[in-house]
JSON list of C-alpha atoms in Angstrom, two decimals:
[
{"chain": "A", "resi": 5, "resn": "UNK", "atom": "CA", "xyz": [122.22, -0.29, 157.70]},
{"chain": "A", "resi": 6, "resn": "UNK", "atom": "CA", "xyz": [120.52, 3.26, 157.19]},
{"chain": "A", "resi": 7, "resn": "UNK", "atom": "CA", "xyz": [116.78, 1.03, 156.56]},
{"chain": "A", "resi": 8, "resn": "UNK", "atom": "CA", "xyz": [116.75, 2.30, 153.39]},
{"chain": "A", "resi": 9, "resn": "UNK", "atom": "CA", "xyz": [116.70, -0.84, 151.03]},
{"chain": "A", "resi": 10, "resn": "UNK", "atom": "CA", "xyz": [117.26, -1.72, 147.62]},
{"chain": "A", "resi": 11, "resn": "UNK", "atom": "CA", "xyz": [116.37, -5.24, 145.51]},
{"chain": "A", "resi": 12, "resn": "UNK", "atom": "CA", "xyz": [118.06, -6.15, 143.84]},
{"chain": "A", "resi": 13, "resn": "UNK", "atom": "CA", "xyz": [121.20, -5.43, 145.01]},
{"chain": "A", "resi": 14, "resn": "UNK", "atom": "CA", "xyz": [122.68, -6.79, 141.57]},
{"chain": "A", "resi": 15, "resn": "UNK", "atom": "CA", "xyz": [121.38, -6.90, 137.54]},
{"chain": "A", "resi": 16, "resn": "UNK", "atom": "CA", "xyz": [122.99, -8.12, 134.50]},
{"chain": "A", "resi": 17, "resn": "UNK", "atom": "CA", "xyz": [121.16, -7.64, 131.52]},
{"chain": "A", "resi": 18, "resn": "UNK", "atom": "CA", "xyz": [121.58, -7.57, 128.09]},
{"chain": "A", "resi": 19, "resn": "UNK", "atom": "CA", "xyz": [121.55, -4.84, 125.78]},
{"chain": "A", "resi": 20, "resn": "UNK", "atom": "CA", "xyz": [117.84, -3.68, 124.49]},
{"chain": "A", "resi": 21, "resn": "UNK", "atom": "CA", "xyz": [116.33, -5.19, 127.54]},
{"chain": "A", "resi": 22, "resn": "UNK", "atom": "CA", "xyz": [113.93, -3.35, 130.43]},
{"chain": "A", "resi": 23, "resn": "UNK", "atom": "CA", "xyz": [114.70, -3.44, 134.15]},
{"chain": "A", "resi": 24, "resn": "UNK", "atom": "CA", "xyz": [113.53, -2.30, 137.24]},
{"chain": "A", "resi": 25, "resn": "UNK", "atom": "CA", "xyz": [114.37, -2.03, 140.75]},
{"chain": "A", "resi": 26, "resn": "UNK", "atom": "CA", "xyz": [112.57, -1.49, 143.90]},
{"chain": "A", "resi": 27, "resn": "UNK", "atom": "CA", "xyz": [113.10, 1.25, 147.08]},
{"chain": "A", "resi": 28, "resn": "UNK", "atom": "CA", "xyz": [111.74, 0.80, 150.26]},
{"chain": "A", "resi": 29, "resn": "UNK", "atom": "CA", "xyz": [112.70, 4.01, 152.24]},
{"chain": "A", "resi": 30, "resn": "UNK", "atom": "CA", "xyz": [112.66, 4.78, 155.76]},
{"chain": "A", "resi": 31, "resn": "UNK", "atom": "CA", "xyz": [108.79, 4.30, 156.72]},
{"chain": "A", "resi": 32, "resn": "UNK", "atom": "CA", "xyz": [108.54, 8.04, 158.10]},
{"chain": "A", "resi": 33, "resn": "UNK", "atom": "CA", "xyz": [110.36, 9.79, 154.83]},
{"chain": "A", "resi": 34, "resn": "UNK", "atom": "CA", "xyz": [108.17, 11.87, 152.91]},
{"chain": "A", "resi": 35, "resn": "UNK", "atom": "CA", "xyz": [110.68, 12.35, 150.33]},
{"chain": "A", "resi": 36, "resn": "UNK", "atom": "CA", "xyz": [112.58, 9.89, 148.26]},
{"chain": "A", "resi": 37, "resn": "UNK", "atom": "CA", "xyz": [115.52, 10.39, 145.88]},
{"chain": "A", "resi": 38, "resn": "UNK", "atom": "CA", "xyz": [117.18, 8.32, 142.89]},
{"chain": "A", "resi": 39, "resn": "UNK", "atom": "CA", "xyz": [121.05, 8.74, 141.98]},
{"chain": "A", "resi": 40, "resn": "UNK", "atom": "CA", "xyz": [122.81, 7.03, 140.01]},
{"chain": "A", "resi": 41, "resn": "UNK", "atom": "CA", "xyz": [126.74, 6.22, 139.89]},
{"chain": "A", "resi": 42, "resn": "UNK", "atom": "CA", "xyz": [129.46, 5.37, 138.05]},
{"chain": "A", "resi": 43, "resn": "UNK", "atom": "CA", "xyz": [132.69, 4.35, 139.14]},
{"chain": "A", "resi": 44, "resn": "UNK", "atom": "CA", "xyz": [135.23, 7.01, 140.48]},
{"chain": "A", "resi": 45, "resn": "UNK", "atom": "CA", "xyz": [132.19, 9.72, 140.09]},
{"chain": "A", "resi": 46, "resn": "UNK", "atom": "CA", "xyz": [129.91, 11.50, 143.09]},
{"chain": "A", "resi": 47, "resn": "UNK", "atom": "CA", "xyz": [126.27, 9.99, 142.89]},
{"chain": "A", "resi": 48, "resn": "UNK", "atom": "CA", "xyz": [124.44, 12.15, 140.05]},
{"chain": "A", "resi": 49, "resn": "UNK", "atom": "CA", "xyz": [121.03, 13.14, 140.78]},
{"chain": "A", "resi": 50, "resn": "UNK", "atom": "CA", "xyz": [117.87, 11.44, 138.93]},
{"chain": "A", "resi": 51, "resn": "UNK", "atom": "CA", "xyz": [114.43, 12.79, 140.31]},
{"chain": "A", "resi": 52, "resn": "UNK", "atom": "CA", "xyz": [112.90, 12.20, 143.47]},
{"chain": "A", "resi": 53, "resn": "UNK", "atom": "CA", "xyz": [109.52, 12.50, 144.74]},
{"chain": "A", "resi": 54, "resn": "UNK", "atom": "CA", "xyz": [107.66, 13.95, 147.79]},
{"chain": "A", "resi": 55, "resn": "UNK", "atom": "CA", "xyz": [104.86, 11.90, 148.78]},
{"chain": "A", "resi": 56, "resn": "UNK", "atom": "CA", "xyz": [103.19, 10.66, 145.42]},
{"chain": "A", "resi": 57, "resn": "UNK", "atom": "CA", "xyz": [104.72, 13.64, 143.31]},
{"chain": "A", "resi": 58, "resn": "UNK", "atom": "CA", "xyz": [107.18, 13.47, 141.61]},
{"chain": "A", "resi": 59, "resn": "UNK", "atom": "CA", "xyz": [108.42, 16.83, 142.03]},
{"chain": "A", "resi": 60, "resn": "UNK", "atom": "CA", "xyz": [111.99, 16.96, 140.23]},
{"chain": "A", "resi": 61, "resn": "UNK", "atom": "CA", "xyz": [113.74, 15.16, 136.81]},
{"chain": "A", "resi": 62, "resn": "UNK", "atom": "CA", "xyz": [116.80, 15.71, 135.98]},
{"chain": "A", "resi": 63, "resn": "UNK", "atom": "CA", "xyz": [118.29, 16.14, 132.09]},
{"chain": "A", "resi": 64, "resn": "UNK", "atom": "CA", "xyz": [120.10, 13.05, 132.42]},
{"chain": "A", "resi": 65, "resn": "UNK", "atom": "CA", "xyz": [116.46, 10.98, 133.19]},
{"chain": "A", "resi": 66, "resn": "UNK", "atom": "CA", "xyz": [115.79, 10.20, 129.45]},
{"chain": "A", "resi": 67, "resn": "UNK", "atom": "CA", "xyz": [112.79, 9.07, 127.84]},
{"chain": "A", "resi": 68, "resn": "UNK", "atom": "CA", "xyz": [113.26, 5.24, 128.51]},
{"chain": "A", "resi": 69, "resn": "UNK", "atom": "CA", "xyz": [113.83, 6.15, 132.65]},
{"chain": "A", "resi": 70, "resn": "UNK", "atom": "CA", "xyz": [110.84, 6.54, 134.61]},
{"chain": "A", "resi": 71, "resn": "UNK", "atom": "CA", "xyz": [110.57, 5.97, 138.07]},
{"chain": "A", "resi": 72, "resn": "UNK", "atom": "CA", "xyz": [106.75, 5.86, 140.38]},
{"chain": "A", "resi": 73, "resn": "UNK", "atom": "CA", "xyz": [105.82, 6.27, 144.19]},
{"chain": "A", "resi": 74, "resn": "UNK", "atom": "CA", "xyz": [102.18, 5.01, 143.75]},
{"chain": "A", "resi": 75, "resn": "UNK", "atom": "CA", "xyz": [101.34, 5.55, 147.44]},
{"chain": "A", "resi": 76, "resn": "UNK", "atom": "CA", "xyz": [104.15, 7.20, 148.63]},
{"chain": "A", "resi": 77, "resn": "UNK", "atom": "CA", "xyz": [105.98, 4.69, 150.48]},
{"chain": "A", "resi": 78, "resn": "UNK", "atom": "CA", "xyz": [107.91, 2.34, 147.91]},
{"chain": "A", "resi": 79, "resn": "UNK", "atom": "CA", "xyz": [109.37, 3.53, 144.33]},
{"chain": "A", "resi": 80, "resn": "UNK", "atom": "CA", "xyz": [110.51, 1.86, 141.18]},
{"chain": "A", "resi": 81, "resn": "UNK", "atom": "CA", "xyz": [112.95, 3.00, 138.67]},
{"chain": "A", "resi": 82, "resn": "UNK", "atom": "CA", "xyz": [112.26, 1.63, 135.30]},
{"chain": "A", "resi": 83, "resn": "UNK", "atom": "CA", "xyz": [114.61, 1.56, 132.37]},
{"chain": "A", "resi": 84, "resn": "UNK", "atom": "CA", "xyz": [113.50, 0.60, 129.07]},
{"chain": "A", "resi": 85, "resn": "UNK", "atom": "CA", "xyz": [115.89, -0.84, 126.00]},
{"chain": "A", "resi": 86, "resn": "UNK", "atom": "CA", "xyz": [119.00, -0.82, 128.15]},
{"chain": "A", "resi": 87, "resn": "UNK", "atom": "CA", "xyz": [122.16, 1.01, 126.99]},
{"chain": "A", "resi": 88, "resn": "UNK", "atom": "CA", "xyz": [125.57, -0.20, 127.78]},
{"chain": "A", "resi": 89, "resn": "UNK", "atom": "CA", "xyz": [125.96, 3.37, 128.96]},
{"chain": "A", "resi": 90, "resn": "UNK", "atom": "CA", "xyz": [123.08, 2.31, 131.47]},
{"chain": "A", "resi": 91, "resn": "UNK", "atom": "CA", "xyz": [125.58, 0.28, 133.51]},
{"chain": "A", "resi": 92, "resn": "UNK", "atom": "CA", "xyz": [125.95, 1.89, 136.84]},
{"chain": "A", "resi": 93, "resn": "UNK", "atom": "CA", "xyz": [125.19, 2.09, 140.51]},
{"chain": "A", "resi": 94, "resn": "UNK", "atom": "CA", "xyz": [121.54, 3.32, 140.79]},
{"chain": "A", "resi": 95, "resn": "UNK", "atom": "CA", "xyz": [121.16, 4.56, 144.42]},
{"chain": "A", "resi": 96, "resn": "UNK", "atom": "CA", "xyz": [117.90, 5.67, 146.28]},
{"chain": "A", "resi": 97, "resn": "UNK", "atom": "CA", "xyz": [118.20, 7.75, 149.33]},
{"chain": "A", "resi": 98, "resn": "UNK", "atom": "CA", "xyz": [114.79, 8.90, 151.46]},
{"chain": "A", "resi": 99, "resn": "UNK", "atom": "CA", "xyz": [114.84, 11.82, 154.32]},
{"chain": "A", "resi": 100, "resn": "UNK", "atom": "CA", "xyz": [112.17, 14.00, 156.21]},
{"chain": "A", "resi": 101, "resn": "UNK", "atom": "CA", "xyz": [111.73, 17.16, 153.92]},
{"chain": "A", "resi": 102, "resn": "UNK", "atom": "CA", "xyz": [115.03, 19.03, 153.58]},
{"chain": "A", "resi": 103, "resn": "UNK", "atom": "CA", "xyz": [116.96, 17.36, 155.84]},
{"chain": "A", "resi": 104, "resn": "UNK", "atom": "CA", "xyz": [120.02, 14.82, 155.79]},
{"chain": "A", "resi": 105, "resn": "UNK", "atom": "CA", "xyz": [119.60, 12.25, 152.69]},
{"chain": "A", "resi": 106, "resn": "UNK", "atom": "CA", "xyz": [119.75, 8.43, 154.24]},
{"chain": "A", "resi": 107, "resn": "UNK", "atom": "CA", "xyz": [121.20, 5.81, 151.14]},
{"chain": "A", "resi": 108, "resn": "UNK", "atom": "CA", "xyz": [120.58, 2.57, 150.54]},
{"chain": "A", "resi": 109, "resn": "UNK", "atom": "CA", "xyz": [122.88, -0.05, 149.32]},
{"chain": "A", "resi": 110, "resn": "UNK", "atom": "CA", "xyz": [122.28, 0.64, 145.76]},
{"chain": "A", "resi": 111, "resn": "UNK", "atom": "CA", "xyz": [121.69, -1.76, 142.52]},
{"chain": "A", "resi": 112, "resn": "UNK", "atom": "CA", "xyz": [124.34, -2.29, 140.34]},
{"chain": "A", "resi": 113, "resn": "UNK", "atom": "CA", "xyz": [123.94, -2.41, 136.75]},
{"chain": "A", "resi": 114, "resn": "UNK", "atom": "CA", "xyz": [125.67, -4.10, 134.41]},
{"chain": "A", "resi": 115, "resn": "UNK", "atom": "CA", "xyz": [124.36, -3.85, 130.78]},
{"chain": "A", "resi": 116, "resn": "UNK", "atom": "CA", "xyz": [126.15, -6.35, 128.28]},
{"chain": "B", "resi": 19, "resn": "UNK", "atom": "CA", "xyz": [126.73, 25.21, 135.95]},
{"chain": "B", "resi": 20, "resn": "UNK", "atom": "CA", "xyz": [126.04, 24.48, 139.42]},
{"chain": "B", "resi": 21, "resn": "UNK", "atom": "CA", "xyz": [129.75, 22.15, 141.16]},
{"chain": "B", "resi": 22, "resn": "UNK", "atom": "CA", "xyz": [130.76, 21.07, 144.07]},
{"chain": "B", "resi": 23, "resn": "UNK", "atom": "CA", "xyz": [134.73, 19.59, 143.50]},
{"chain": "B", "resi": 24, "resn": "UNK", "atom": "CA", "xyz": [137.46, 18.57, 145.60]},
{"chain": "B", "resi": 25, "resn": "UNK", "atom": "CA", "xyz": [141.00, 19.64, 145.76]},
{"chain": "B", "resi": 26, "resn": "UNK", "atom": "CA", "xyz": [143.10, 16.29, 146.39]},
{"chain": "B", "resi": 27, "resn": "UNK", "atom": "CA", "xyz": [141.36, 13.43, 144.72]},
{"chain": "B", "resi": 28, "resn": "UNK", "atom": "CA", "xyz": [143.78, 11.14, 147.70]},
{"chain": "B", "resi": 29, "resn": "UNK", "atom": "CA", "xyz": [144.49, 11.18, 150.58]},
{"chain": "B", "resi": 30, "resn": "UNK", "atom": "CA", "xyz": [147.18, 8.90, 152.69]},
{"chain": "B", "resi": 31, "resn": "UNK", "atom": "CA", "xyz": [147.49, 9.53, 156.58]},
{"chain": "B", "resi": 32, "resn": "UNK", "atom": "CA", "xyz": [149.10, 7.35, 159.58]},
{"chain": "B", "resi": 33, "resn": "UNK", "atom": "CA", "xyz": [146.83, 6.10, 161.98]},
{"chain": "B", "resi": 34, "resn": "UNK", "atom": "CA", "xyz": [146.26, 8.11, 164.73]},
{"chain": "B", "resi": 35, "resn": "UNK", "atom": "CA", "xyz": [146.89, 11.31, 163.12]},
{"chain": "B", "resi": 36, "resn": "UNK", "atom": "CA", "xyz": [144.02, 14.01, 162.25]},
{"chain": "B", "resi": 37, "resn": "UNK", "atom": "CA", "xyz": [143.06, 13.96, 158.30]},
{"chain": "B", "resi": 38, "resn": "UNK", "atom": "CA", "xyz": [141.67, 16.83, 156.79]},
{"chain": "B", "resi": 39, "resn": "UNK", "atom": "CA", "xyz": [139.71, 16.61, 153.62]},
{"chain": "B", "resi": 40, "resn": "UNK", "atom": "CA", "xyz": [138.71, 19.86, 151.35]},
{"chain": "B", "resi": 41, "resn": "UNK", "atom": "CA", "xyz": [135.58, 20.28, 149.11]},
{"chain": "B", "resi": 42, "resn": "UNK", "atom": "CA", "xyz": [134.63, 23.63, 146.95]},
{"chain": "B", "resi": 43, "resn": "UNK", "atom": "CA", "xyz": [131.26, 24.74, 146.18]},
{"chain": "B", "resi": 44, "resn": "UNK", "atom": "CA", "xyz": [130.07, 26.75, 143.30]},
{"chain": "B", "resi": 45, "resn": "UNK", "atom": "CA", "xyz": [126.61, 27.69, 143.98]},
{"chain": "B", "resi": 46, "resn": "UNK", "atom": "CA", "xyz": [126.30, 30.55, 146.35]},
{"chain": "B", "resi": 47, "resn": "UNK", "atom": "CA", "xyz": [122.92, 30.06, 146.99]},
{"chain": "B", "resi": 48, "resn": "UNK", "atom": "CA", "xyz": [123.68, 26.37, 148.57]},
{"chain": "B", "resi": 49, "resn": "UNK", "atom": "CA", "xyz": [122.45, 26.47, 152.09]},
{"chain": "B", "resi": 50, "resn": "UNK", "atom": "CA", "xyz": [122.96, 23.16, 153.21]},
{"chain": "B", "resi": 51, "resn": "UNK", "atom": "CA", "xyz": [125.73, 21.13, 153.00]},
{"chain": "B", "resi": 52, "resn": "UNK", "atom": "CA", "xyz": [126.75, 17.30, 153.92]},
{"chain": "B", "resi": 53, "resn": "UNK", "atom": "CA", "xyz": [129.68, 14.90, 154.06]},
{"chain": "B", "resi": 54, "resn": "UNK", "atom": "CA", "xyz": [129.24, 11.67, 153.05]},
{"chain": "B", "resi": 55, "resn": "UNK", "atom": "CA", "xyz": [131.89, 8.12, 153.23]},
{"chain": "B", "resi": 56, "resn": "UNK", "atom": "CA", "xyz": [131.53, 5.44, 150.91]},
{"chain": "B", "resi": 57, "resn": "UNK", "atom": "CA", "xyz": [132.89, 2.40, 151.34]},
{"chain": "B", "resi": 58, "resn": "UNK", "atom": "CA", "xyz": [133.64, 0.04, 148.32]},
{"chain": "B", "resi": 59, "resn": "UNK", "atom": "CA", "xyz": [130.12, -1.51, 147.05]},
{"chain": "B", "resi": 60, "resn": "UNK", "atom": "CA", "xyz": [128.03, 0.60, 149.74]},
{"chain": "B", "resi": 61, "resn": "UNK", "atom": "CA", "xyz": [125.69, 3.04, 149.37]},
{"chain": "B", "resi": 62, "resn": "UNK", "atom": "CA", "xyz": [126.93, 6.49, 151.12]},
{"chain": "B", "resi": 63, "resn": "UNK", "atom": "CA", "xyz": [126.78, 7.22, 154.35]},
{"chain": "B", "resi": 64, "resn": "UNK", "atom": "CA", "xyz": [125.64, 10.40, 156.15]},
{"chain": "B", "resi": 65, "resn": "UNK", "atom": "CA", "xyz": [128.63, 11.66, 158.54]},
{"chain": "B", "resi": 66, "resn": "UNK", "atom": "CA", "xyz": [127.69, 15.37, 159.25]},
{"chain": "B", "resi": 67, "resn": "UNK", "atom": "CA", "xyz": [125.85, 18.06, 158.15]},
{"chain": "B", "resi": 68, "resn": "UNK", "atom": "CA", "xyz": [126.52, 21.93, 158.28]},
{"chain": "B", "resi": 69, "resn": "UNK", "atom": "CA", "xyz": [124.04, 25.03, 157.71]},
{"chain": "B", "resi": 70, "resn": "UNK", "atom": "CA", "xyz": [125.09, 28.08, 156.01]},
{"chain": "B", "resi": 71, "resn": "UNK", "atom": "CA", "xyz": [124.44, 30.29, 158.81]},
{"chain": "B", "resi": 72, "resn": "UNK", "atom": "CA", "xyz": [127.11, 28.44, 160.72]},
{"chain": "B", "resi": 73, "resn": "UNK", "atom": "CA", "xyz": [130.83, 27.72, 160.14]},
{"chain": "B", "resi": 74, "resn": "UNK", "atom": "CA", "xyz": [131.66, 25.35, 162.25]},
{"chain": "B", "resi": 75, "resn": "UNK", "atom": "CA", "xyz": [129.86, 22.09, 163.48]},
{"chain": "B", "resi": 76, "resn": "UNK", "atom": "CA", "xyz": [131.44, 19.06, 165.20]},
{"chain": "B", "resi": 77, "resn": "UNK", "atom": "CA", "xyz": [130.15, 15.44, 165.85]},
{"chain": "B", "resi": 78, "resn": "UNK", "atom": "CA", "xyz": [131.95, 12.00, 167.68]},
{"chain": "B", "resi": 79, "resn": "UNK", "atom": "CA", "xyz": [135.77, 12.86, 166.09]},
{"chain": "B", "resi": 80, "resn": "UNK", "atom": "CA", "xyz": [134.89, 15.17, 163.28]},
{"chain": "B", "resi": 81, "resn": "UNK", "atom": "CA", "xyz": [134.26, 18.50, 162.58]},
{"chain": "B", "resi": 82, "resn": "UNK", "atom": "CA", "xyz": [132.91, 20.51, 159.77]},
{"chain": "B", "resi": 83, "resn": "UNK", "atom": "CA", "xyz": [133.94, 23.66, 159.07]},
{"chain": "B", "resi": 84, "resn": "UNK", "atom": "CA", "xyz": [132.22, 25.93, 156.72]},
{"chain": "B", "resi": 85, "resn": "UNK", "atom": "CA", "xyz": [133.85, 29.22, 154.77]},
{"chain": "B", "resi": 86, "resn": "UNK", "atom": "CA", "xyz": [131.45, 30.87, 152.22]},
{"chain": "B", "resi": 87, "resn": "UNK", "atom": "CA", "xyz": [133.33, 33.85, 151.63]},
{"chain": "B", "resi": 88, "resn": "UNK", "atom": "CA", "xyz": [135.80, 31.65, 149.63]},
{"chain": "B", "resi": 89, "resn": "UNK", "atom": "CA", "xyz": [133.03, 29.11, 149.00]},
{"chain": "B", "resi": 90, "resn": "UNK", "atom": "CA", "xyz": [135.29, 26.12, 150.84]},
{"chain": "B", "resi": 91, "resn": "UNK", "atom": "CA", "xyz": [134.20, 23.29, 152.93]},
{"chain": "B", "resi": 92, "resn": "UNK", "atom": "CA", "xyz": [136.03, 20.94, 155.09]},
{"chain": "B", "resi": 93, "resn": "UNK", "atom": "CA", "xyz": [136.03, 18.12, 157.30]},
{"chain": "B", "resi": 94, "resn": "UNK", "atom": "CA", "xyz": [138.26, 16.88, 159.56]},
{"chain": "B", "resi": 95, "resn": "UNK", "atom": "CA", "xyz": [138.74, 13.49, 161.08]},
{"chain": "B", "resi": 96, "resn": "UNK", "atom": "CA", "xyz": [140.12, 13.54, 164.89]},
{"chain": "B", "resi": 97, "resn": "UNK", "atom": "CA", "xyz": [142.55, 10.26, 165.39]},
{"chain": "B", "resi": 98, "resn": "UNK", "atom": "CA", "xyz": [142.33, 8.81, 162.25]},
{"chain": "B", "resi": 99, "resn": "UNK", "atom": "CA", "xyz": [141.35, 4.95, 162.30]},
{"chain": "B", "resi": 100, "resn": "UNK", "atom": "CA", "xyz": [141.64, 1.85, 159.07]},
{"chain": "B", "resi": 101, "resn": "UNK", "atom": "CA", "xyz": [137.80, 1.90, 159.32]},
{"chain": "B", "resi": 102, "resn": "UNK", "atom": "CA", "xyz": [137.83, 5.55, 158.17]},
{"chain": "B", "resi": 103, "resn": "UNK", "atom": "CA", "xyz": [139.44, 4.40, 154.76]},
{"chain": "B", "resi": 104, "resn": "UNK", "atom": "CA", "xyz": [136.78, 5.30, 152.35]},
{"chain": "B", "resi": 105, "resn": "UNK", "atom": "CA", "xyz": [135.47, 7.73, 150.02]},
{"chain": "B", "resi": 106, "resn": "UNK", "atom": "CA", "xyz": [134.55, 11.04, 151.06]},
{"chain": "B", "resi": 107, "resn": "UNK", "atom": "CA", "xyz": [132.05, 13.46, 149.37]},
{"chain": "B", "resi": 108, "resn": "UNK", "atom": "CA", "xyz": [131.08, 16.55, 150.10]},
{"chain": "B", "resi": 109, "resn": "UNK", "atom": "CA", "xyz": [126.98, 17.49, 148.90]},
{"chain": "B", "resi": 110, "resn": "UNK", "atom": "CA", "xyz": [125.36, 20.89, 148.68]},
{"chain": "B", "resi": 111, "resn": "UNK", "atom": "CA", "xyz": [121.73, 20.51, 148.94]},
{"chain": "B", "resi": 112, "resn": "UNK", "atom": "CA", "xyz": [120.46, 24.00, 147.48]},
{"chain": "B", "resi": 113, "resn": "UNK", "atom": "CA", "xyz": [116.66, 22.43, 147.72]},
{"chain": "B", "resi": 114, "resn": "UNK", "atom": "CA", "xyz": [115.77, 19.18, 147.31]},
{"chain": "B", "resi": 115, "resn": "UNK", "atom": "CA", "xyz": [118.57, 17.61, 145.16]},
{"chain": "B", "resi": 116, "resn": "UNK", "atom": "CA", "xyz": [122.20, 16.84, 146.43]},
{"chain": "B", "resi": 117, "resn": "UNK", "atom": "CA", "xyz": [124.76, 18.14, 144.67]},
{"chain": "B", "resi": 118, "resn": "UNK", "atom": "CA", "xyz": [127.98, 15.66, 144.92]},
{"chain": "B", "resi": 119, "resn": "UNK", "atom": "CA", "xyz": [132.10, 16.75, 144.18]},
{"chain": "B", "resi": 120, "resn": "UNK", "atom": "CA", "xyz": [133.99, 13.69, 142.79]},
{"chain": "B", "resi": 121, "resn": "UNK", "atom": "CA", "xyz": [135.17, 12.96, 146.38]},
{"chain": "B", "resi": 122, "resn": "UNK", "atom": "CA", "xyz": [138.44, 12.31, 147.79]},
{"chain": "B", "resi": 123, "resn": "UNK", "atom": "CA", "xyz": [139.82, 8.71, 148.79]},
{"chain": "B", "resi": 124, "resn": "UNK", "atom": "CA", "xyz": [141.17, 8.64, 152.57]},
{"chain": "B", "resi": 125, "resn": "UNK", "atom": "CA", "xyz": [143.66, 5.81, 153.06]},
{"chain": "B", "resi": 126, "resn": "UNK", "atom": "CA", "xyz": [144.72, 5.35, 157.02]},
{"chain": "B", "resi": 127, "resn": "UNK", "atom": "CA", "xyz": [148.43, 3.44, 156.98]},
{"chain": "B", "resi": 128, "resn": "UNK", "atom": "CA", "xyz": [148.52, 1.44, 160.06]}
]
């Protein structure tokens, strides 16, 4: 257990409908990350935040993704009118400024 | 674009013996670097890290080894165990983001 948790640790949802999951990082991390993975694949970075800021999106974050830190300690990822191509292990990872990233368990998403 | 890939997408090794696992990097501007296991339905976990201005590092039975003129990272596993089965990814961290390879699977044969 890094202390980096996740909830929940499992969704199934239907196509066309809007989820979101919860990160709780380490209490000390300034910074918090979102991945996401598919199966066989390295975790693919989503946008993470320092503090409140979100400093950093990545291409693959589209329109219906968006993902807060209202006071800097917890974050939710939001997806909007889920894809089957959603379907995937969304991972958050936290860490003092530059240094080593700490995972949590991930969710894992299963879009029917 | 920016990569980080691995040469041998499996590995099998007997238990006991030393396992070494390769990564390439892309980005010549990566200063950071990281190895990461996964386990089946876990989130990965942080084994060791390296700086550029190093090229070797070594923690509790592994050892990182670092080689930007050719841009190569590995890590090797002293006295290979069954609880080091897993998947192993190399990350290049050039600011803020990590950069993950596909990783390679390390199965230990009792």
């Amino acid at each position: 257990d890094t202390g980096v948790s996740q909830d929940p640790r499992h969704k199934i949802t239907k196509r066309g409908q809007n989820v979101t999951f919860r990160c709780d990082p380490i209490s000390e991390h300034n910074r918090l990350y979102w991945y996401r993975q598919t199966l066989g694949q390295g975790p693919e970075f989503l946008t993470y935040f320092q503090n409140e800021a979100q400093l950093e999106k990545s291409r693959l974050l589209s329109d219906r993704f968006s993902a807060e830190r209202p006071k800097g300690s917890f974050s939710t990822l939001e997806i909007q009118r889920t894809e089957q191509g959603d379907s995937a292990m969304y991972l958050c990872a936290s860490s003092s400024d530059r240094l080593e990233q700490y995972f949590g368990p991930g969710t894992r998403l299963t879009v029917t | 674009g920016e990569s980080v890939g691995l040469h041998l997408p499996t590995l099998s090794v007997q238990e006991g013996d030393n396992s070494i696992i390769n990564c390439a990097y892309s980005n010549s501007a990566s200063d950071y670097f990281i190895w990461y296991k996964q386990e089946s339905g876990k989130g990965p976990q942080f084994i060791i890290d390296i700086r550029s201005n190093m090229d070797k590092r070594q923690g509790q039975r592994v050892t990182v080894l670092l080689n930007k003129t050719v841009k190569h990272l590995s890590l090797q596993i002293a006295a290979t165990q069954p609880g080091d089965s897993a998947v192993y990814f190399c990350a290049e961290n050039p600011g803020g983001k990590l950069i993950f390879g596909q990783g390679t699977e390390l199965s230990v044969k009792p």
